[in-house]
Amino acid sequence: MSKSPDATLVQAPGVTLTIDGRTVVGRKGRTILEAALENGIKIPYLCYHPRISRTGACRICLVKVNDTMFKTACTEPVAENMKVVSEDAELAAIRKDILEMLLSEGDHNCLYCDANGACELQDLVKRYDAQMPTGEFPRRKREIDEASSKGLKRNEDRCVLCGRCVKACGEIQISNVWQFTGRGSKTHLTSGLFEKIGDSPCVNCGTCSQLCPTGAIMPQLPLGNGFNWELQKESSICIYCGVGCKIDFHKNKEGMLVKATGNGDGPNEGHLCVKGRFGFDFMQKPTRLISPLIKENGEFREAAWEEALDFVAGKLKKIKADSGPDSVGALASAKCSNEDNYLMQKFVRAVVGTNNIDHCARL
Amino acid sequence: MTNSIREIPDSAGFFVIGSNTTENHPVIGSMIKNEVINKGKKLIVVDPREIELSRYADYYFQINPGTNIAILNGLMHVIVKEDLYDKAYVEERCEGFEELAKTLEKYTPEHVADICGLKKPQDIIDAARFIAGLKPMSLYYAMGITQFVSGVNGVKSTANLQMLLGNLGVAGGGVNPLRGQNNVQGACDMGGLPNVYPAYQPVTSEDNKAKFESAWDAKNLSTKPGLTLMEMFNGAIEGKIKALYVMGENPVLSDPNQHHVLEALRSLELFVVQDIFLTETAREAHVVFPSFGFLEKSGTVSNTERRVQLMNKVIDPPGQSKDDWWIIMQLANRLGAKWDYSCSEDIFNEMRKVTPSYAGMTYQRVKNELIQWPCPTPEHPGTQFLHKGKFSRGKGLMTAIDYTPPAEGTDKEYPVALTTGRVLEQFHTGTMSRNSRILEELSPEPFIEMSGHDSRSYDIVDGELISVSTRRGSLRIKVRVTDTAKPGVVFIPFHFKEAAANVLTIDALDPVAKIPEYKACACRIEKILPLDEKGGGR
């Protein structure tokens, strides 16, 4: 979910700094991490996300500034002539340590995790060759709730307390369902005052699941399933209301739809509502119409296209000849494309010869 | 929308009237909430139901259904009387102010509060002063303005208010109707209306007739405006309409007065439906054509802010189903046309030649750029907001409008006002959402929303099955007792065929736009008594 850069910041004055010896230009008021990402330098992170405010919780993006101090790149603003080291042996070791602490705290078993293959923690574990620490670590019992909500699954054993879900709900959806509760090692997620998400006022927009870097919050799947690395994705425009949200639809090897994620380039800036997120499986219902039908003696029978088209065209010709073109009418559709609608009105006007064309604009 | 979704952060305040935004346009609803809750922007909400947004509003008016014009006039009355309007803007850019001001005179806060069912007239004065200080303020509305016999006047009243405040033609302002279907804007733009060709070019004009005859290589295009949807149904019953071809619509559930619609469809000699499911409407057809669903086709759609976007094919279509345009082309060619489109882009390229507002768009541009019409040339960047500098028609026309009540007021026999609409998890007639597993699980059944006050008066409890009747029909439906409802007003979502709200609704139309009055009619609530308590029936 990328956000188009804020216009005022794009115009903000440039700030020149060096990252790993490379001179780059950042923007006044933006962070080291943002300057690095804009210049193709991949500083790792977990709690940062372009759609939400700065957090600085995970410490993965720790960098060296001016050889004297460690700073979290996601919160530290760029400054003129700043010298940044984004990675060296020491930083890599720190990152590995942080990752191993995160691993020890939870139950990060990719074997049965829906995020396997699309997990930012997994990527970093691979990148820094982190291992599950040996030895006994105190483990707290954490919330696993896969069934109370129709839209979301929650497994806090996979949570890294990055806070993206809290901010997704508080800054994008604005339902403020997710919060942190507890202190220190007892910190954990809570859905408002409710133990189960299904009992909370969550409206199932699913934006928390889209921003979650691990498998802690995942969407329920209405239809197909598949390994993340096998899914194919293509964008389209939501079929429901007039906002016109751009959505990436993911399908599995068998061609079944699996999930929908908000695309940052649309007017929705990556956000979706419950209908955009979950209302697509009707497309692959077995009750879809698959053949032209002609009604005979009150019952439908399947017909070939040629027969059905000839039948309708013949009838239309006759009615037009007997009763005139104004005895024919048609309804176009607010659910069809511009091209379909253009052609429908052209058919009615130029081929039938009437202006009896309308659609459900008023409904 | 005159303005754009991305201007929401530019507004100092929002005036939301007749739109349950967080349920019907949730993504825009969240953007407004973000401005109001997280950034302290101002919010005024006008709606008969105590919708979610009303909780965050600086002023909330729970008006009686169908009294939008009265409250708007009441606010404008105060703004004019106290000299709070944007004089320079009105003088320079608008016309009709004198007449409007004269009409507004009688809409005193007390008179308006009486019409709208509001307890505190002083709130109207305070709110008027408040919104006059919000620059720019954007106004959002939806079907809660338009679906009345006074729908067109309601829209004009929203424009009056925004012109008076100088909020039209500026970023972050505007009159912003939220369109309820993903391509209702495009269907209108493409000429899917009885009186206009693409880009709203009137069919009555001889020039337009000549233009389209030449572009389409057609003869004798009709200059007589056609019939609207409701008029076609009436025509079918009268025997004037003999054939009807319906693409992707379900009027049996979506149109008012269901009995009347069914009678019309059953009177036809030829009824053809093109859809993805055997809908309640398709069941009535003589012939059904199976078509592609949205993820099986490519093409463009135009959203509520006039932005044109590309749909891509995501999955393979089932069985013998075909693209909508392909089916239309096959029929056209059997009736003597010689169309030869090979893909949707061919059609788009022809369309833009006859559609000035789309003339500068190509698939390539639409794919890579954010383009909103009007976009008249390939170099034109598109139009973020309308009426910049001056109005499209020259001067902004202020229209003096009087409040008129809904066609069917409540009375002794039918004492409760009924209004209809949608819920978050369902959509329209449910052809899509009710066939989506998670959505259907989230909102599986019809209900009638009733205030605690009314439930006590009728001795009805939450979850009880009751009977609701109007002069058109009646149905049995479960009660949801909620503080959302205003006493004396009930609400039924129209998604559910098992208790179809449109069995009850009235088919009274706005005289200009022919939009049905879904948002207000009179009904009667009755408790269903077990047989042995009925005392032998009545």
Tab-separated table of N, CA and C in Angstrom, chain B residues 21-75:
chain	number	residue	atom	x	y	z
B	21	THR	N	-22.435	7.906	4.963
B	21	THR	CA	-21.162	7.715	4.272
B	21	THR	C	-20.364	6.521	4.768
B	22	THR	N	-20.309	6.311	6.084
B	22	THR	CA	-19.452	5.236	6.587
B	22	THR	C	-19.987	3.848	6.233
B	23	GLU	N	-21.263	3.744	5.845
B	23	GLU	CA	-21.776	2.437	5.427
B	23	GLU	C	-21.856	2.299	3.907
B	24	ASN	N	-22.145	3.392	3.222
B	24	ASN	CA	-22.376	3.280	1.779
B	24	ASN	C	-21.191	3.697	0.916
B	25	HIS	N	-20.328	4.526	1.453
B	25	HIS	CA	-19.082	4.900	0.772
B	25	HIS	C	-17.984	4.890	1.826
B	26	PRO	N	-17.718	3.684	2.380
B	26	PRO	CA	-16.915	3.600	3.612
B	26	PRO	C	-15.520	4.194	3.484
B	27	VAL	N	-14.913	4.080	2.315
B	27	VAL	CA	-13.539	4.566	2.195
B	27	VAL	C	-13.511	6.093	2.280
B	28	ILE	N	-14.492	6.752	1.668
B	28	ILE	CA	-14.603	8.205	1.807
B	28	ILE	C	-15.028	8.541	3.241
B	29	GLY	N	-15.904	7.732	3.813
B	29	GLY	CA	-16.324	7.931	5.199
B	29	GLY	C	-15.116	7.950	6.140
B	30	SER	N	-14.182	7.020	5.923
B	30	SER	CA	-12.981	6.964	6.764
B	30	SER	C	-12.120	8.201	6.563
B	31	MET	N	-12.035	8.658	5.317
B	31	MET	CA	-11.206	9.848	5.059
B	31	MET	C	-11.794	11.068	5.776
B	32	ILE	N	-13.118	11.184	5.761
B	32	ILE	CA	-13.760	12.302	6.461
B	32	ILE	C	-13.547	12.155	7.974
B	33	LYS	N	-13.718	10.930	8.473
B	33	LYS	CA	-13.501	10.690	9.907
B	33	LYS	C	-12.079	11.059	10.307
B	34	ASN	N	-11.113	10.723	9.458
B	34	ASN	CA	-9.724	11.032	9.762
B	34	ASN	C	-9.533	12.536	9.945
B	35	GLU	N	-10.144	13.320	9.047
B	35	GLU	CA	-10.012	14.777	9.148
B	35	GLU	C	-10.682	15.296	10.419
B	36	VAL	N	-11.855	14.743	10.720
B	36	VAL	CA	-12.642	15.272	11.835
B	36	VAL	C	-12.074	14.803	13.182
B	37	ILE	N	-11.820	13.497	13.285
B	37	ILE	CA	-11.414	12.938	14.576
B	37	ILE	C	-9.932	13.193	14.849
B	38	ASN	N	-9.105	12.982	13.832
B	38	ASN	CA	-7.659	13.087	14.082
B	38	ASN	C	-7.101	14.472	13.840
B	39	LYS	N	-7.825	15.291	13.057
B	39	LYS	CA	-7.242	16.600	12.733
B	39	LYS	C	-8.115	17.773	13.154
B	40	GLY	N	-9.237	17.480	13.794
B	40	GLY	CA	-10.049	18.564	14.340
B	40	GLY	C	-10.850	19.369	13.331
B	41	LYS	N	-11.054	18.823	12.125
B	41	LYS	CA	-11.906	19.515	11.157
B	41	LYS	C	-13.360	19.460	11.636
B	42	LYS	N	-14.195	20.298	11.041
B	42	LYS	CA	-15.566	20.422	11.530
B	42	LYS	C	-16.529	19.574	10.705
B	43	LEU	N	-17.627	19.195	11.320
B	43	LEU	CA	-18.579	18.310	10.647
B	43	LEU	C	-20.007	18.666	11.029
B	44	ILE	N	-20.849	18.783	9.994
B	44	ILE	CA	-22.283	18.988	10.205
B	44	ILE	C	-22.992	17.833	9.509
B	45	VAL	N	-23.886	17.175	10.204
B	45	VAL	CA	-24.589	16.027	9.635
B	45	VAL	C	-26.092	16.277	9.699
B	46	VAL	N	-26.762	16.017	8.564
B	46	VAL	CA	-28.221	16.111	8.509
B	46	VAL	C	-28.743	14.784	7.998
B	47	ASP	N	-29.497	14.072	8.807
B	47	ASP	CA	-30.012	12.770	8.374
B	47	ASP	C	-31.120	12.335	9.325
B	48	PRO	N	-32.168	11.703	8.809
B	48	PRO	CA	-33.232	11.231	9.706
B	48	PRO	C	-32.755	10.121	10.637
B	49	ARG	N	-31.687	9.412	10.233
B	49	ARG	CA	-31.164	8.352	11.088
B	49	ARG	C	-29.904	8.843	11.779
B	50	GLU	N	-29.738	8.417	13.029
B	50	GLU	CA	-28.562	8.838	13.780
B	50	GLU	C	-27.381	7.983	13.344
B	51	ILE	N	-26.881	8.276	12.163
B	51	ILE	CA	-25.819	7.476	11.544
B	51	ILE	C	-24.495	7.678	12.264
B	52	GLU	N	-23.514	6.802	11.950
B	52	GLU	CA	-22.233	6.857	12.677
B	52	GLU	C	-21.632	8.266	12.665
B	53	LEU	N	-21.621	8.915	11.486
B	53	LEU	CA	-20.979	10.233	11.402
B	53	LEU	C	-21.591	11.246	12.369
B	54	SER	N	-22.867	11.078	12.696
B	54	SER	CA	-23.523	12.052	13.574
B	54	SER	C	-22.835	12.093	14.944
B	55	ARG	N	-22.187	10.985	15.317
B	55	ARG	CA	-21.512	10.924	16.618
B	55	ARG	C	-20.325	11.881	16.696
B	56	TYR	N	-19.733	12.182	15.545
B	56	TYR	CA	-18.542	13.043	15.548
B	56	TYR	C	-18.871	14.463	15.110
B	57	ALA	N	-20.170	14.738	14.904
B	57	ALA	CA	-20.559	16.018	14.311
B	57	ALA	C	-20.566	17.145	15.333
B	58	ASP	N	-20.200	18.335	14.869
B	58	ASP	CA	-20.341	19.528	15.700
B	58	ASP	C	-21.817	19.904	15.813
B	59	TYR	N	-22.546	19.718	14.717
B	59	TYR	CA	-24.005	19.902	14.728
B	59	TYR	C	-24.636	18.724	14.007
B	60	TYR	N	-25.645	18.149	14.620
B	60	TYR	CA	-26.376	17.059	13.976
B	60	TYR	C	-27.861	17.377	14.005
B	61	PHE	N	-28.492	17.323	12.852
B	61	PHE	CA	-29.929	17.577	12.751
B	61	PHE	C	-30.648	16.294	12.336
B	62	GLN	N	-31.445	15.743	13.247
B	62	GLN	CA	-32.210	14.525	12.915
B	62	GLN	C	-33.568	14.949	12.366
B	63	ILE	N	-33.602	15.184	11.080
B	63	ILE	CA	-34.806	15.748	10.455
B	63	ILE	C	-35.793	14.648	10.064
B	64	ASN	N	-37.031	15.035	9.872
B	64	ASN	CA	-38.010	14.105	9.324
B	64	ASN	C	-37.636	13.786	7.879
B	65	PRO	N	-37.903	12.537	7.406
B	65	PRO	CA	-37.574	12.215	6.014
B	65	PRO	C	-38.274	13.193	5.061
B	66	GLY	N	-37.531	13.655	4.072
B	66	GLY	CA	-38.139	14.504	3.045
B	66	GLY	C	-38.172	15.971	3.390
B	67	THR	N	-37.401	16.393	4.419
B	67	THR	CA	-37.432	17.808	4.778
B	67	THR	C	-36.067	18.483	4.577
B	68	ASN	N	-35.268	17.911	3.668
B	68	ASN	CA	-33.938	18.484	3.393
B	68	ASN	C	-34.013	19.944	2.986
B	69	ILE	N	-34.956	20.236	2.079
B	69	ILE	CA	-35.023	21.595	1.529
B	69	ILE	C	-35.347	22.588	2.643
B	70	ALA	N	-36.196	22.185	3.558
B	70	ALA	CA	-36.563	23.081	4.654
B	70	ALA	C	-35.350	23.417	5.521
B	71	ILE	N	-34.560	22.400	5.884
B	71	ILE	CA	-33.409	22.690	6.753
B	71	ILE	C	-32.365	23.518	6.005
B	72	LEU	N	-32.163	23.209	4.706
B	72	LEU	CA	-31.193	23.996	3.931
B	72	LEU	C	-31.659	25.441	3.818
B	73	ASN	N	-32.953	25.610	3.544
B	73	ASN	CA	-33.493	26.969	3.484
B	73	ASN	C	-33.379	27.677	4.837
B	74	GLY	N	-33.582	26.930	5.900
B	74	GLY	CA	-33.492	27.512	7.235
B	74	GLY	C	-32.079	28.014	7.527
B	75	LEU	N	-31.090	27.208	7.166
B	75	LEU	CA	-29.698	27.631	7.374
B	75	LEU	C	-29.394	28.862	6.523
